[in-house]
Structure formats: C-alpha cells, structure tokens
Amino acid sequence: MNFVERSLAEAAGLLTVTVGQDVRCRVDLALSHDVTAPIAIQQFEQIGVDRVFDPAKVVLVIDHIFPAATVQARTSHWIMKDFAAKYGVTLYSKSEGVCHQLISERHRLQPGQILVGADSHTCTAGGYGVIAIPVGSTELAAAMATGTIDLEVPETIEVFMTGELRPYVSGKDIVLSLMRQFGVDGLTDKAVLFTGPGIAQLPVEERMTVCNMGIEMGAMIACFGGEAKEEGVAASIPLDLTQIEPMAACPFSPANVRPVAELGDIAVTQVVVGSCTNGRLNDMEKVVNVLRSHKVHPDVNCLIIPASKQVLDAMEERGWTKILRDAGAVVANPGCGPCFGAHQGLGTERDTIVTTTNRNFPGRMGHRAAKLYLASPATAAESAVVGKITTPGTLQREVG
Amino acid sequence: MDKLQGRVWIFDDNVDTDQILPGYAMAEDASKLAAFAMAGSKVADFAKQVQAGDIIVAGKNFGCGSSREQAPVALKSAGVGMIIANSFARIFRRNSINIGLPVMLADVGAKLQNGEVVSVDLETGEIHTATGVLNGQPLSENVLATIRAGGLINRVRQELNISSGRKS
C-alpha cells in the first residue's frame, strides 16, 4: 500500500485496502464556506439529527463574498451564523481568510488525517500531507451528521520530483506544467502523490499551491508524501524540476498551458494576486520584490488579495502593504476576491487579466470573453509593471 | 422511475460548473437557481427553452471545476431529467447522484441529434431512439439505490434510523 492507501485504511479501521474497494472513513475535519454551507445546512436539517458529530471538528468560513455584495450573499452569512450558534461549531465571519488557508493556520490536521470540504480546492491541504476530499453540500451535510464519508479507494499516480527549480520558477509553474501534461481530466477519480528528493526545496506554502490545482486535473486526492519512492502506486511519473520554466494557462482552460516566454506581446489590463492558490506570504514577497522599485503600469489595475488576516498582518509588519499601495496596487480584504466571478474585480470583453488563481474558464471572472491567463505571482507582478505578459526576472535583471 | 424519456440537448467536452451555473448566481436562493441553468454556456437561454424531462448529452469531463452543488440543483430544478456524458468530473457526478439526478456514462453525442426524443433505461443502460438502441453503462446498484431513495439525505436518514432507532 502507498501513503494514500495506508491513510484511507487507517481512517476506515482496516488493516489493508485495495484499489476500487468501498470504504467508510472517519472524518477529522468538515469544512464549508458561504457558497456551499447554506445548502449543506438545509440538507443537514433535513436529516433530522439534533447535533453535529463533533462541534470541534466542524468549521464554517465566510470567505467567498465578504463584505456581502448582494442581499442574498448576506442572507447566506446569517444562515451560517444561526447554524454556528445552534450547534456550537466554529464560524469565521470577519474576513479572517480563505477557508483553505485559514484551516492550515488554525485547524491544521496531521499528515494522513481526513479532511472533507465542500469546496473543490479542499485538496490544498494535501500540501501538508492531509488526505483532503472535496465534496458538494449534500455530502458535507452527511459528513457533519455521521462523522464519516463513503469513498472508493482510488488508483494512485506518483509524481516523483528531482532536480532544482530555476530562479523565478515556483510551485505554480510546477503545477501548470503538470496541467499541460495531464490535461483537465487526466487524473479524474485518481489520487496524485508527490514524492522524490525534489520536494525538499519546496516549503509547505509552495506544496499547497501544487496540490491546490490537483482538482483542475480531475484528481480525487492530491497530496505530498515523503522523499522516498512509494510502494504500490499504479504509475510513477518522473518530473525534473530543473526543466520547468515560467508557465501560463491561456484562455480558456487551465490545461491550455504555454511557457510565458513564448506568448509574445499580450497587453494586460488587470492583474490579480491572491486566492487559495497563491495568496500566501511567500507569494506576496515575490510581488513586493518587484513593486519595491517599479510602479504598476498606468493601464493596469493591480489587485492584491491576501489569503488570510495572518498573511495581511505579516505584510503590514514588514511595511509591504504601503509599498504595494505606493506602487499603484490595491490591497483588498482577505478572502477569495474576484477568483470565482462574484465581486471585487470582474472583467469585460475588453479585459485581459493575469491572475494567480486557479481557473480561467469562460466567464470565470466576469464576461465570457474576458481573457484570463493563470500564472505565478512573479509573472503576475512583472506583467503588472510592464503592462504586457512578462517572463519573471526580466525587470529584476535590468535592475540588478 | 428507472426509465426516463426526454428531448436531447447536445453539449461538447469540458462543460464546466461556471457554464452550468455562473459564479454570480451562486448565492441565489435554491428556488431561483433554475433560471440560471446553463446561463454561462453556449446555450445561454437554456433555462427558457428546457422542458421537464429533457436529457443533456455531453462529451467528456462534464461538470469539471467547482464543487458547487448549485450546478446540478439548477439543472434538476430547470427540469433536466438526467445527464449522459462520455465522462464526468468526480464532484459533479457525486453531487448529482446525491441530489437524485441520474448521470450515466455513454459515448453517444455523435449519434444523436439536438431535440431528438430518447428513452433511457437506467438499469440496463439502454438508450432507445426512434431508429434503434444505443448502449450506455448501467447505473451501479449503489447509485440506483440512492437515486431511488431520492438522494443521499434520505439514505442517511434510513441508515441513522436503523442504527439508532431514532425517529426524526
């Protein structure tokens, strides 16, 4: 058995499991947010139990639409507040951050534990070794009632990393390279397990970025294991990190990936840095490194959305928010920002947006014809200054 | 309830959840979601044209993207009777089953016409057209049991009542 199978077996109270086996697993944390929680709450109350399985293991986060952009969004907040008060579960309701970042800071599970989250990017927790299962609202309701989840043991694909990343290349470029290789459904219903000596250079934050986009390849589970090769995987795919260059996913698919250097002259009207994919302190540092000595291009809106209050506090302490604002960027409150197209920076058909988020489907961030390029914070920052999609290192080499 | 009949709507590969139910509509009350069904897709006025029992026939990776259950809820509330596709994204597939909306695997998009009426047997996977029979993958016993119960919530209720004797 590999790490994923060992973890599922342990959570199911079994000594062994095999691929395809149906298992009922213990849930260590159940997570939902203001888009998925209202339906989950409605479904939970349909079940007719009078308590959640363990109030300490149920977390609700208002991150998608805060402050409320519509009356209906605020109604969702109230549904969550009422539920939290009634059942004694934890609610974050004051822009403390994106749920995936927040639980990594305040409710961090151990490697191999089971997280069930009503959000597709629940897989982010795989960055610290958690078996994170993304579900919809009804399945989350069932998990809140029973403390269990029914799963089938997936086939595991190992990505065995070697080599050292080049300067200005980060976790986002790694996962975009994998997107190019696997496509949008290459890992459907599978687990992907990242191992190899190459992972040693990746801090947890970068590992979270890699796992975050596992769902964009269809994966059921994405997580980091150890540096050693795993036993009992369906396939082991080598990945030489030395070969990876700055990448961008072009309109309109996360798998439409090309090296930034090959994109040519593409004028940019908006840059977004943030989200559960790339809104952490290490991401912000890459932007500050550029905007410390350069101004945002006059034709570009540069939106910075820290993934959590803790990230924002650390930025403040370092004087980074002032640097970013003085360079012409806008620092918004922690949360999901415009990533999923509900508020805080939507585009029209005239916009070309470079964003560090995770999806560039048609209409994802406003108008169906708004062109979205997914890229790393380093690429986004230099593109914001130049006003065109720019390979990171271009400006910084000029200065150096 | 294991046999369904309806008009066919053909869609391509990789119809994502932002097309099925756009982000701007996600916070709408469940009762209003039907009006936004497929609003982000190539058939933006789908919700106005769809009739009760209609069947979506798509290519691969239908429902990729977000975990938003509003997507299958919008389709079901708009009247969609079932979805047939070459493949489904995992969360969407489970969400659909969990709310009692049947999904079936079959590679039939190229063999059917938009608007054609077909009848589908969920137990055998047979898709009957005016001129013949196409084959899809029958739904598993477990999935059929959830669909017949009307979704996961009813199944959980059954299980909890059996195990605890609790009446709800």
PDB file of N, CA and C in Angstrom, chain A residues 166-220:
ATOM      1  N   ARG A 166      14.683  26.523 -11.122  1.00  0.00           N
ATOM      2  CA  ARG A 166      15.475  27.686 -11.538  1.00  0.00           C
ATOM      3  C   ARG A 166      14.924  28.951 -10.854  1.00  0.00           C
ATOM      4  N   PRO A 167      15.715  30.037 -10.866  1.00  0.00           N
ATOM      5  CA  PRO A 167      15.230  31.297 -10.281  1.00  0.00           C
ATOM      6  C   PRO A 167      13.919  31.739 -10.946  1.00  0.00           C
ATOM      7  N   TYR A 168      13.042  32.355 -10.179  1.00  0.00           N
ATOM      8  CA  TYR A 168      11.757  32.888 -10.643  1.00  0.00           C
ATOM      9  C   TYR A 168      10.758  31.802 -11.048  1.00  0.00           C
ATOM     10  N   VAL A 169      11.072  30.544 -10.749  1.00  0.00           N
ATOM     11  CA  VAL A 169      10.128  29.452 -11.016  1.00  0.00           C
ATOM     12  C   VAL A 169       9.626  28.955  -9.667  1.00  0.00           C
ATOM     13  N   SER A 170       8.307  28.724  -9.570  1.00  0.00           N
ATOM     14  CA  SER A 170       7.740  28.340  -8.274  1.00  0.00           C
ATOM     15  C   SER A 170       6.700  27.236  -8.430  1.00  0.00           C
ATOM     16  N   GLY A 171       6.039  26.929  -7.316  1.00  0.00           N
ATOM     17  CA  GLY A 171       5.044  25.850  -7.285  1.00  0.00           C
ATOM     18  C   GLY A 171       3.986  25.991  -8.368  1.00  0.00           C
ATOM     19  N   LYS A 172       3.580  27.235  -8.656  1.00  0.00           N
ATOM     20  CA  LYS A 172       2.554  27.453  -9.676  1.00  0.00           C
ATOM     21  C   LYS A 172       3.029  26.963 -11.035  1.00  0.00           C
ATOM     22  N   ASP A 173       4.297  27.213 -11.347  1.00  0.00           N
ATOM     23  CA  ASP A 173       4.829  26.762 -12.633  1.00  0.00           C
ATOM     24  C   ASP A 173       4.904  25.228 -12.683  1.00  0.00           C
ATOM     25  N   ILE A 174       5.192  24.627 -11.513  1.00  0.00           N
ATOM     26  CA  ILE A 174       5.223  23.158 -11.454  1.00  0.00           C
ATOM     27  C   ILE A 174       3.848  22.602 -11.807  1.00  0.00           C
ATOM     28  N   VAL A 175       2.825  23.139 -11.145  1.00  0.00           N
ATOM     29  CA  VAL A 175       1.505  22.544 -11.349  1.00  0.00           C
ATOM     30  C   VAL A 175       0.949  22.896 -12.728  1.00  0.00           C
ATOM     31  N   LEU A 176       1.313  24.067 -13.250  1.00  0.00           N
ATOM     32  CA  LEU A 176       0.876  24.378 -14.627  1.00  0.00           C
ATOM     33  C   LEU A 176       1.552  23.431 -15.621  1.00  0.00           C
ATOM     34  N   SER A 177       2.803  23.084 -15.359  1.00  0.00           N
ATOM     35  CA  SER A 177       3.477  22.094 -16.227  1.00  0.00           C
ATOM     36  C   SER A 177       2.761  20.752 -16.169  1.00  0.00           C
ATOM     37  N   LEU A 178       2.327  20.378 -14.967  1.00  0.00           N
ATOM     38  CA  LEU A 178       1.585  19.114 -14.830  1.00  0.00           C
ATOM     39  C   LEU A 178       0.242  19.195 -15.541  1.00  0.00           C
ATOM     40  N   MET A 179      -0.404  20.373 -15.475  1.00  0.00           N
ATOM     41  CA  MET A 179      -1.676  20.567 -16.188  1.00  0.00           C
ATOM     42  C   MET A 179      -1.489  20.329 -17.679  1.00  0.00           C
ATOM     43  N   ARG A 180      -0.363  20.826 -18.195  1.00  0.00           N
ATOM     44  CA  ARG A 180      -0.089  20.668 -19.618  1.00  0.00           C
ATOM     45  C   ARG A 180       0.058  19.183 -19.962  1.00  0.00           C
ATOM     46  N   GLN A 181       0.678  18.441 -19.028  1.00  0.00           N
ATOM     47  CA  GLN A 181       0.929  17.023 -19.254  1.00  0.00           C
ATOM     48  C   GLN A 181      -0.346  16.183 -19.095  1.00  0.00           C
ATOM     49  N   PHE A 182      -1.102  16.429 -18.032  1.00  0.00           N
ATOM     50  CA  PHE A 182      -2.244  15.560 -17.717  1.00  0.00           C
ATOM     51  C   PHE A 182      -3.559  16.045 -18.326  1.00  0.00           C
ATOM     52  N   GLY A 183      -3.681  17.335 -18.639  1.00  0.00           N
ATOM     53  CA  GLY A 183      -4.946  17.860 -19.142  1.00  0.00           C
ATOM     54  C   GLY A 183      -5.971  18.012 -18.035  1.00  0.00           C
ATOM     55  N   VAL A 184      -7.183  18.448 -18.413  1.00  0.00           N
ATOM     56  CA  VAL A 184      -8.183  18.763 -17.390  1.00  0.00           C
ATOM     57  C   VAL A 184      -8.875  17.534 -16.808  1.00  0.00           C
ATOM     58  N   ASP A 185      -8.653  16.357 -17.384  1.00  0.00           N
ATOM     59  CA  ASP A 185      -9.286  15.176 -16.798  1.00  0.00           C
ATOM     60  C   ASP A 185      -8.338  13.984 -16.710  1.00  0.00           C
ATOM     61  N   GLY A 186      -7.041  14.252 -16.828  1.00  0.00           N
ATOM     62  CA  GLY A 186      -6.067  13.164 -16.826  1.00  0.00           C
ATOM     63  C   GLY A 186      -5.950  12.418 -15.514  1.00  0.00           C
ATOM     64  N   LEU A 187      -6.426  13.026 -14.425  1.00  0.00           N
ATOM     65  CA  LEU A 187      -6.331  12.361 -13.118  1.00  0.00           C
ATOM     66  C   LEU A 187      -7.713  12.127 -12.513  1.00  0.00           C
ATOM     67  N   THR A 188      -8.756  12.155 -13.342  1.00  0.00           N
ATOM     68  CA  THR A 188     -10.124  12.020 -12.816  1.00  0.00           C
ATOM     69  C   THR A 188     -10.272  10.755 -11.974  1.00  0.00           C
ATOM     70  N   ASP A 189     -10.814  10.941 -10.773  1.00  0.00           N
ATOM     71  CA  ASP A 189     -11.071   9.856  -9.801  1.00  0.00           C
ATOM     72  C   ASP A 189      -9.801   9.209  -9.254  1.00  0.00           C
ATOM     73  N   LYS A 190      -8.631   9.783  -9.552  1.00  0.00           N
ATOM     74  CA  LYS A 190      -7.378   9.202  -9.069  1.00  0.00           C
ATOM     75  C   LYS A 190      -6.808  10.033  -7.913  1.00  0.00           C
ATOM     76  N   ALA A 191      -5.830   9.435  -7.224  1.00  0.00           N
ATOM     77  CA  ALA A 191      -5.042  10.194  -6.263  1.00  0.00           C
ATOM     78  C   ALA A 191      -3.701  10.497  -6.913  1.00  0.00           C
ATOM     79  N   VAL A 192      -3.178  11.690  -6.666  1.00  0.00           N
ATOM     80  CA  VAL A 192      -1.826  12.013  -7.136  1.00  0.00           C
ATOM     81  C   VAL A 192      -0.971  12.296  -5.899  1.00  0.00           C
ATOM     82  N   LEU A 193       0.173  11.641  -5.860  1.00  0.00           N
ATOM     83  CA  LEU A 193       1.047  11.687  -4.682  1.00  0.00           C
ATOM     84  C   LEU A 193       2.409  12.222  -5.125  1.00  0.00           C
ATOM     85  N   PHE A 194       2.822  13.341  -4.527  1.00  0.00           N
ATOM     86  CA  PHE A 194       4.083  13.983  -4.905  1.00  0.00           C
ATOM     87  C   PHE A 194       5.194  13.521  -3.968  1.00  0.00           C
ATOM     88  N   THR A 195       6.242  12.986  -4.552  1.00  0.00           N
ATOM     89  CA  THR A 195       7.362  12.454  -3.765  1.00  0.00           C
ATOM     90  C   THR A 195       8.685  12.832  -4.458  1.00  0.00           C
ATOM     91  N   GLY A 196       9.766  12.307  -3.935  1.00  0.00           N
ATOM     92  CA  GLY A 196      11.072  12.471  -4.583  1.00  0.00           C
ATOM     93  C   GLY A 196      11.949  13.494  -3.891  1.00  0.00           C
ATOM     94  N   PRO A 197      13.238  13.427  -4.122  1.00  0.00           N
ATOM     95  CA  PRO A 197      14.161  14.357  -3.456  1.00  0.00           C
ATOM     96  C   PRO A 197      13.895  15.816  -3.812  1.00  0.00           C
ATOM     97  N   GLY A 198      13.246  16.054  -4.943  1.00  0.00           N
ATOM     98  CA  GLY A 198      12.958  17.426  -5.373  1.00  0.00           C
ATOM     99  C   GLY A 198      12.000  18.160  -4.452  1.00  0.00           C
ATOM    100  N   ILE A 199      11.220  17.418  -3.667  1.00  0.00           N
ATOM    101  CA  ILE A 199      10.220  18.115  -2.838  1.00  0.00           C
ATOM    102  C   ILE A 199      10.859  18.827  -1.655  1.00  0.00           C
ATOM    103  N   ALA A 200      12.111  18.437  -1.317  1.00  0.00           N
ATOM    104  CA  ALA A 200      12.754  19.006  -0.131  1.00  0.00           C
ATOM    105  C   ALA A 200      12.889  20.528  -0.223  1.00  0.00           C
ATOM    106  N   GLN A 201      13.081  21.051  -1.439  1.00  0.00           N
ATOM    107  CA  GLN A 201      13.266  22.500  -1.598  1.00  0.00           C
ATOM    108  C   GLN A 201      11.949  23.267  -1.563  1.00  0.00           C
ATOM    109  N   LEU A 202      10.820  22.556  -1.566  1.00  0.00           N
ATOM    110  CA  LEU A 202       9.522  23.232  -1.624  1.00  0.00           C
ATOM    111  C   LEU A 202       8.961  23.436  -0.224  1.00  0.00           C
ATOM    112  N   PRO A 203       8.837  24.710   0.214  1.00  0.00           N
ATOM    113  CA  PRO A 203       8.188  24.954   1.504  1.00  0.00           C
ATOM    114  C   PRO A 203       6.718  24.546   1.422  1.00  0.00           C
ATOM    115  N   VAL A 204       6.100  24.369   2.585  1.00  0.00           N
ATOM    116  CA  VAL A 204       4.697  23.916   2.627  1.00  0.00           C
ATOM    117  C   VAL A 204       3.800  24.813   1.769  1.00  0.00           C
ATOM    118  N   GLU A 205       4.077  26.126   1.783  1.00  0.00           N
ATOM    119  CA  GLU A 205       3.241  27.057   1.015  1.00  0.00           C
ATOM    120  C   GLU A 205       3.247  26.697  -0.473  1.00  0.00           C
ATOM    121  N   GLU A 206       4.420  26.370  -1.004  1.00  0.00           N
ATOM    122  CA  GLU A 206       4.519  26.012  -2.428  1.00  0.00           C
ATOM    123  C   GLU A 206       3.854  24.657  -2.682  1.00  0.00           C
ATOM    124  N   ARG A 207       3.978  23.758  -1.720  1.00  0.00           N
ATOM    125  CA  ARG A 207       3.332  22.447  -1.857  1.00  0.00           C
ATOM    126  C   ARG A 207       1.810  22.604  -1.893  1.00  0.00           C
ATOM    127  N   MET A 208       1.297  23.557  -1.097  1.00  0.00           N
ATOM    128  CA  MET A 208      -0.150  23.815  -1.094  1.00  0.00           C
ATOM    129  C   MET A 208      -0.593  24.329  -2.463  1.00  0.00           C
ATOM    130  N   THR A 209       0.233  25.158  -3.100  1.00  0.00           N
ATOM    131  CA  THR A 209      -0.095  25.662  -4.435  1.00  0.00           C
ATOM    132  C   THR A 209      -0.175  24.511  -5.439  1.00  0.00           C
ATOM    133  N   VAL A 210       0.785  23.589  -5.350  1.00  0.00           N
ATOM    134  CA  VAL A 210       0.807  22.448  -6.276  1.00  0.00           C
ATOM    135  C   VAL A 210      -0.457  21.602  -6.088  1.00  0.00           C
ATOM    136  N   CYS A 211      -0.777  21.285  -4.828  1.00  0.00           N
ATOM    137  CA  CYS A 211      -1.946  20.435  -4.557  1.00  0.00           C
ATOM    138  C   CYS A 211      -3.247  21.144  -4.911  1.00  0.00           C
ATOM    139  N   ASN A 212      -3.272  22.466  -4.699  1.00  0.00           N
ATOM    140  CA  ASN A 212      -4.476  23.262  -4.937  1.00  0.00           C
ATOM    141  C   ASN A 212      -5.076  23.002  -6.314  1.00  0.00           C
ATOM    142  N   MET A 213      -4.216  22.855  -7.331  1.00  0.00           N
ATOM    143  CA  MET A 213      -4.729  22.683  -8.686  1.00  0.00           C
ATOM    144  C   MET A 213      -4.849  21.217  -9.093  1.00  0.00           C
ATOM    145  N   GLY A 214      -4.687  20.313  -8.138  1.00  0.00           N
ATOM    146  CA  GLY A 214      -4.914  18.892  -8.435  1.00  0.00           C
ATOM    147  C   GLY A 214      -6.310  18.662  -8.981  1.00  0.00           C
ATOM    148  N   ILE A 215      -7.271  19.396  -8.434  1.00  0.00           N
ATOM    149  CA  ILE A 215      -8.666  19.246  -8.874  1.00  0.00           C
ATOM    150  C   ILE A 215      -8.822  19.666 -10.336  1.00  0.00           C
ATOM    151  N   GLU A 216      -7.976  20.583 -10.807  1.00  0.00           N
ATOM    152  CA  GLU A 216      -8.105  21.021 -12.213  1.00  0.00           C
ATOM    153  C   GLU A 216      -7.709  19.908 -13.179  1.00  0.00           C
ATOM    154  N   MET A 217      -7.030  18.873 -12.666  1.00  0.00           N
ATOM    155  CA  MET A 217      -6.723  17.694 -13.483  1.00  0.00           C
ATOM    156  C   MET A 217      -7.703  16.571 -13.168  1.00  0.00           C
ATOM    157  N   GLY A 218      -8.705  16.884 -12.342  1.00  0.00           N
ATOM    158  CA  GLY A 218      -9.757  15.918 -12.016  1.00  0.00           C
ATOM    159  C   GLY A 218      -9.474  15.056 -10.811  1.00  0.00           C
ATOM    160  N   ALA A 219      -8.336  15.268 -10.130  1.00  0.00           N
ATOM    161  CA  ALA A 219      -7.927  14.354  -9.065  1.00  0.00           C
ATOM    162  C   ALA A 219      -8.923  14.319  -7.907  1.00  0.00           C
ATOM    163  N   MET A 220      -9.075  13.140  -7.314  1.00  0.00           N
ATOM    164  CA  MET A 220      -9.892  12.967  -6.108  1.00  0.00           C
ATOM    165  C   MET A 220      -9.094  13.404  -4.889  1.00  0.00           C
TER     166      MET A 220
END
